[in-house]
PDB file of C-alpha atoms in Angstrom:
ATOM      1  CA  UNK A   1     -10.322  13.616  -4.087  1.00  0.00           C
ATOM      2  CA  UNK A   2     -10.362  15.579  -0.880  1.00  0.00           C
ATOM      3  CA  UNK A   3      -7.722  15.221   1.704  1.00  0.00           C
ATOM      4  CA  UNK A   4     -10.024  14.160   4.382  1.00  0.00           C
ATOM      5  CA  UNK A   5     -11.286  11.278   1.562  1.00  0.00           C
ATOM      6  CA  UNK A   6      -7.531  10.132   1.675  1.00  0.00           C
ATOM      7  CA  UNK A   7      -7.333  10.603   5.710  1.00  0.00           C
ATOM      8  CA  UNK A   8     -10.827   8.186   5.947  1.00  0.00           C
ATOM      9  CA  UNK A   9      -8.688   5.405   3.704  1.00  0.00           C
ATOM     10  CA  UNK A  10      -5.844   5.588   5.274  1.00  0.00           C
ATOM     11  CA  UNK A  11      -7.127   4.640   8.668  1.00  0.00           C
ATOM     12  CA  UNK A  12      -8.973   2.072   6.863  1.00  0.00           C
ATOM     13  CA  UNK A  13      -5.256   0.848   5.772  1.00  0.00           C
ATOM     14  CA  UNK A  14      -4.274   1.525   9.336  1.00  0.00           C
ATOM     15  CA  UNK A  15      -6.621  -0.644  10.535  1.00  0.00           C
ATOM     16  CA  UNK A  16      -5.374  -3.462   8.111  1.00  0.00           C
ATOM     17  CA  UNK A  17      -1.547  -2.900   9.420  1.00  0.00           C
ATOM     18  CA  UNK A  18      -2.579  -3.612  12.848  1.00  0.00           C
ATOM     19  CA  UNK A  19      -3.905  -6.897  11.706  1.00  0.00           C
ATOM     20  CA  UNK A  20      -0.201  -7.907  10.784  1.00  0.00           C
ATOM     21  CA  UNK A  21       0.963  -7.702  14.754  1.00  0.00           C
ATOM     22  CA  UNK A  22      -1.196 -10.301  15.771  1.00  0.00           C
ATOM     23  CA  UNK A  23       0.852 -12.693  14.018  1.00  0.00           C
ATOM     24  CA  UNK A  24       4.231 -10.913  14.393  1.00  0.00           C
ATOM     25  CA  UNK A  25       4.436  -9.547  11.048  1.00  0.00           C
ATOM     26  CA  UNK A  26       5.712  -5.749   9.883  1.00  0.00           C
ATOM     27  CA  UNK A  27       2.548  -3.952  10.776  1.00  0.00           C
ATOM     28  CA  UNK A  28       1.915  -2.635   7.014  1.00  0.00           C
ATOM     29  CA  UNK A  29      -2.102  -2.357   5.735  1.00  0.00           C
ATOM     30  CA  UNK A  30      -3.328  -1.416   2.680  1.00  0.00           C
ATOM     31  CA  UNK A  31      -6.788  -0.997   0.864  1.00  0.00           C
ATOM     32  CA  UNK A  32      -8.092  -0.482  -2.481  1.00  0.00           C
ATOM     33  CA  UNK A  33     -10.674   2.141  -3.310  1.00  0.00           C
ATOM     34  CA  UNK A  34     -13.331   1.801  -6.362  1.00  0.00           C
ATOM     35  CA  UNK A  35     -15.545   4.945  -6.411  1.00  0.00           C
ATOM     36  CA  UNK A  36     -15.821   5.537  -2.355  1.00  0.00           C
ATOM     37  CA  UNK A  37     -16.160   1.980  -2.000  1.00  0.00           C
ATOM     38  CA  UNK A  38     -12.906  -0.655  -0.579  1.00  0.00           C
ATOM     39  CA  UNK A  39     -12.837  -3.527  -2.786  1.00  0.00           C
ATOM     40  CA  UNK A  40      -9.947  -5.294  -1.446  1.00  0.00           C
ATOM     41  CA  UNK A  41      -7.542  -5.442   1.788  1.00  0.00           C
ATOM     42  CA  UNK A  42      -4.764  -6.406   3.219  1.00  0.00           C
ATOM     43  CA  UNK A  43      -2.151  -6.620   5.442  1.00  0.00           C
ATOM     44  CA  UNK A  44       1.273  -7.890   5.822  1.00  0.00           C
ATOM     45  CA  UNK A  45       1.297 -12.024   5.993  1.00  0.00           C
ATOM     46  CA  UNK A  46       4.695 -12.729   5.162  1.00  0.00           C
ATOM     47  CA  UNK A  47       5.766 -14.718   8.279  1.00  0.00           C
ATOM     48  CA  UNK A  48       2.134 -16.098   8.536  1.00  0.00           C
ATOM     49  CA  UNK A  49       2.154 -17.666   5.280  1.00  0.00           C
ATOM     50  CA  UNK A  50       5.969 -18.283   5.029  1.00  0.00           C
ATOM     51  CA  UNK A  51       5.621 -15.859   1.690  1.00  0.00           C
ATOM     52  CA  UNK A  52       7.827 -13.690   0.948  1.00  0.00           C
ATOM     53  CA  UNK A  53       4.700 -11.780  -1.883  1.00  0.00           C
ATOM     54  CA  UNK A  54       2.481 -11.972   0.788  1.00  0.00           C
ATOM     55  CA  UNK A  55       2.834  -7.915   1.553  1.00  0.00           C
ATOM     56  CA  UNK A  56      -0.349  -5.947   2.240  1.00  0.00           C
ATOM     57  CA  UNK A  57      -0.474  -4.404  -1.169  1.00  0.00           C
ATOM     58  CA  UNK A  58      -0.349  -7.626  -3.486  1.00  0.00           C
ATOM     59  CA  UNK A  59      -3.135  -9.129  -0.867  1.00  0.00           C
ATOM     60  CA  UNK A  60      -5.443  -5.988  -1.702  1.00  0.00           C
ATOM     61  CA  UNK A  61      -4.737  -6.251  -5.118  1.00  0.00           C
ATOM     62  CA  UNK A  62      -5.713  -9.715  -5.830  1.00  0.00           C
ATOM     63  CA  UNK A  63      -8.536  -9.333  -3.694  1.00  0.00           C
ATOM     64  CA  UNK A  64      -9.718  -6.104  -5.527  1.00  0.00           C
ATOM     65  CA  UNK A  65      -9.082  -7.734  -8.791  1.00  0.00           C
ATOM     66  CA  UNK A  66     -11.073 -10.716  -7.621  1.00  0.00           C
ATOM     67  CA  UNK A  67     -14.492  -8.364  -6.447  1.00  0.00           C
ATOM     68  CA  UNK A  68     -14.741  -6.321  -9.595  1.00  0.00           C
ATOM     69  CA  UNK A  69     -13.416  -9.038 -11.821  1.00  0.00           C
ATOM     70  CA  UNK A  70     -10.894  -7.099 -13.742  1.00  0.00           C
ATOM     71  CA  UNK A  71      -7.861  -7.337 -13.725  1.00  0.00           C
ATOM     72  CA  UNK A  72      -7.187  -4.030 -14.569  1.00  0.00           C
ATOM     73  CA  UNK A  73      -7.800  -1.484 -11.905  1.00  0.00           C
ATOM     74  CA  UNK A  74      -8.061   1.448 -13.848  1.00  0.00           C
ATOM     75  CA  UNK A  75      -9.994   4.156 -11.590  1.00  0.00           C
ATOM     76  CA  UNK A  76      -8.738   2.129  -8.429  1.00  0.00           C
ATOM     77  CA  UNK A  77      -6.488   3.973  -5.551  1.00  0.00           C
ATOM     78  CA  UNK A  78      -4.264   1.809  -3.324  1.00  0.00           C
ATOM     79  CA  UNK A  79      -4.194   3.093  -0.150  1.00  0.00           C
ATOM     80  CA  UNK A  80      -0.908   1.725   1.790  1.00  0.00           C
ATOM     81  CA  UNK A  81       0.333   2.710   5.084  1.00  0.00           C
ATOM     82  CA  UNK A  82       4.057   2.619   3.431  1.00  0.00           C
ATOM     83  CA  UNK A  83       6.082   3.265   0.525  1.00  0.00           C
ATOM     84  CA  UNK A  84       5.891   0.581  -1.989  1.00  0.00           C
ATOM     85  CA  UNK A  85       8.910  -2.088  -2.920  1.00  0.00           C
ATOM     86  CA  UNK A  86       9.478  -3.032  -5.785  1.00  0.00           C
ATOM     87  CA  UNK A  87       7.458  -5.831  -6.397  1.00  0.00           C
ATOM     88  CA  UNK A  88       4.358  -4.269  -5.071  1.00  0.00           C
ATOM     89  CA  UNK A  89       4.884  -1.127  -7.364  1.00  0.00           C
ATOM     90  CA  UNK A  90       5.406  -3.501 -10.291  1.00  0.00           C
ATOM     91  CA  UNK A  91       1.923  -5.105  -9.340  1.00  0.00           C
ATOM     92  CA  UNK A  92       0.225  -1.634  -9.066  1.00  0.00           C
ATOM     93  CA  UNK A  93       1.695  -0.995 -12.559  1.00  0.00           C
ATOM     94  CA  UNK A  94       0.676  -3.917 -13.952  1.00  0.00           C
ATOM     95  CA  UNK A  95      -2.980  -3.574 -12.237  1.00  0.00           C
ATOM     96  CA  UNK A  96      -2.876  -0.171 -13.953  1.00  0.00           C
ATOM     97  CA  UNK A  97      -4.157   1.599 -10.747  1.00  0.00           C
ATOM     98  CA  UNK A  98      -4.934   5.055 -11.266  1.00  0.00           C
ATOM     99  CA  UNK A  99      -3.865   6.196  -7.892  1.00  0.00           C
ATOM    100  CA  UNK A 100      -1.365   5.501  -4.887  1.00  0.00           C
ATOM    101  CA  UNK A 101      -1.514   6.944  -1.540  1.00  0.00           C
ATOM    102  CA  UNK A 102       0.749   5.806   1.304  1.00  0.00           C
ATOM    103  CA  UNK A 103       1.632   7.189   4.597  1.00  0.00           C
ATOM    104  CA  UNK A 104       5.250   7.307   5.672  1.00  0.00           C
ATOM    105  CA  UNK A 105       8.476   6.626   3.009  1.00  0.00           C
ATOM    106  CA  UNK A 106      10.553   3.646   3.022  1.00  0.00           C
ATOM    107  CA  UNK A 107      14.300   4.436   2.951  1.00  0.00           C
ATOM    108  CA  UNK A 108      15.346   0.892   2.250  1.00  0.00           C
ATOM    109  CA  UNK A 109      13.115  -0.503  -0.221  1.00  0.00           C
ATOM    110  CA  UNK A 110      10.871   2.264  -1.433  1.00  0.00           C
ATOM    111  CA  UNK A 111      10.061   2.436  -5.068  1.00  0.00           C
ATOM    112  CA  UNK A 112       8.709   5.668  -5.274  1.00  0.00           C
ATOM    113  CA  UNK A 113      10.785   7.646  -3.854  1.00  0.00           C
ATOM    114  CA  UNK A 114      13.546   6.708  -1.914  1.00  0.00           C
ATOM    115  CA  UNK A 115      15.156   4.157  -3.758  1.00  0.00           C
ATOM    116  CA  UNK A 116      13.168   4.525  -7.306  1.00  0.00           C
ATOM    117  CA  UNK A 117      10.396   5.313  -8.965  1.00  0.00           C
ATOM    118  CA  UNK A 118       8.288   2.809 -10.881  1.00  0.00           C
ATOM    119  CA  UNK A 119       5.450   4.125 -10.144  1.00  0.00           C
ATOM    120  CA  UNK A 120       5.602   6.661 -12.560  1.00  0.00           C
ATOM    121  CA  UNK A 121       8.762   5.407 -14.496  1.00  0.00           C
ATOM    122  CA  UNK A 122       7.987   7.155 -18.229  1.00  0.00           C
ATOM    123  CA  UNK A 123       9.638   3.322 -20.200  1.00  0.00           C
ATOM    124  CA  UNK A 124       6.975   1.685 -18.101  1.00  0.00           C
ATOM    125  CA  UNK A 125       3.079   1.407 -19.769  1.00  0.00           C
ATOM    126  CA  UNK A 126       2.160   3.139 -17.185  1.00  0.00           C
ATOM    127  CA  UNK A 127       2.070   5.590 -14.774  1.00  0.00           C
ATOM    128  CA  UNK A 128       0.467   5.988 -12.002  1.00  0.00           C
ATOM    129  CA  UNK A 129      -0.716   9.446  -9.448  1.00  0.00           C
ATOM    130  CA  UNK A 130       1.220   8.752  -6.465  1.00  0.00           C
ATOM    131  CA  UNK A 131      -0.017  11.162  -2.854  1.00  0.00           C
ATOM    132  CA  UNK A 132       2.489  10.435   0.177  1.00  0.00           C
ATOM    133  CA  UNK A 133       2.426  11.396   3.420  1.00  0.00           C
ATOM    134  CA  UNK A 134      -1.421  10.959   4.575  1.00  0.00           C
ATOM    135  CA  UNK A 135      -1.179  10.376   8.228  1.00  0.00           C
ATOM    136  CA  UNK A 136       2.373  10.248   8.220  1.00  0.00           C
ATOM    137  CA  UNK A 137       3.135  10.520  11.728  1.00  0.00           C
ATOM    138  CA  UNK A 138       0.523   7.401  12.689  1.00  0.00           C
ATOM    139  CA  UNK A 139       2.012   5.627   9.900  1.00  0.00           C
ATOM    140  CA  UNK A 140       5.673   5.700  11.103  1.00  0.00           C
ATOM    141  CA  UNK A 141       4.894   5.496  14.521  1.00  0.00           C
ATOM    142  CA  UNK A 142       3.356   2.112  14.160  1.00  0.00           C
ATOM    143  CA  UNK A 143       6.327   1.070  12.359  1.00  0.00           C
ATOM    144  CA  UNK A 144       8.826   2.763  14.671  1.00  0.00           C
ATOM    145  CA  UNK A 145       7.211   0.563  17.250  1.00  0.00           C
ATOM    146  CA  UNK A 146       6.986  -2.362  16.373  1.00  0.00           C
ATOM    147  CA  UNK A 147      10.726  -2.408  15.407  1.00  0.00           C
ATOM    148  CA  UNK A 148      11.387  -0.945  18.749  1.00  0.00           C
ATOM    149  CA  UNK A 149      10.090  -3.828  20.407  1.00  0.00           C
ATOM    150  CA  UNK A 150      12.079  -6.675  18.400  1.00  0.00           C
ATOM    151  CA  UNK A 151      15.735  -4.807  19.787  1.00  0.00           C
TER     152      UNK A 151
END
């Protein structure tokens, strides 16, 4: 997939992460793409919802899962603004997306690459094609914001 396919996404996911401030939560978006097509989104809901699942990425998922009715999202990419955690790579393993693509790491929970990587951890079924760093600096700088303003 082209890089400006991934850009177009992304802001899509962007988007979502803005959504999150309006209710004070970690401005973190995400999207799920079926063949050019976003099938699910989400964004951060945790203090909304008093849920501590209710991240961006297992929102998209469950709502991708419930438009193509399948709960395996084989040829699906899951856009995300950051790095994954843990539970949210474990639910894009267990989705069996084909693809993730986020935007800026996450040095104290990310399960990709900063902390671990189950998203393409060879005991796990499987693997998934991981692209970081689309619109990094848009990414982090929402982030860096927002936790600016709660010092």
């Amino acid at each position: 997939m082209l890089n400006s396919s991934h850009e177009s996404f992304m802001r899509e996911a962007l988007r979502e992460a803005k959504k999150a401030l309006e209710h004070d939560d970690v401005p973190v978006g995400a999207v799920v793409e079926l063949n050019g097509q976003i099938i699910g989104r989400g964004h951060n809901q945790v203090e909304l919802l008093k849920d501590p699942t209710a991240h961006a990425e297992m929102l998209a998922i469950t709502a991708a899962a419930a438009t193509s009715g399948e709960k395996w999202l084989r040829e699906a990419t899951l856009y995300i603004t950051t790095e994954p955690c843990t539970m949210c790579a474990g639910a894009s393993v267990l989705a069996r997306l084909k693809r993730v693509v986020y935007g800026v790491q996450d040095i104290k929970t990310g399960a990709h690459s900063s902390l671990f990587n189950l998203l393409q951890e060879p005991r796990l079924n499987h693997r998934i094609e991981v692209i970081p760093g689309i619109l990094r600096e848009e990414c982090a700088a929402l982030l860096s914001d927002f936790f600016k303003q709660l010092r």
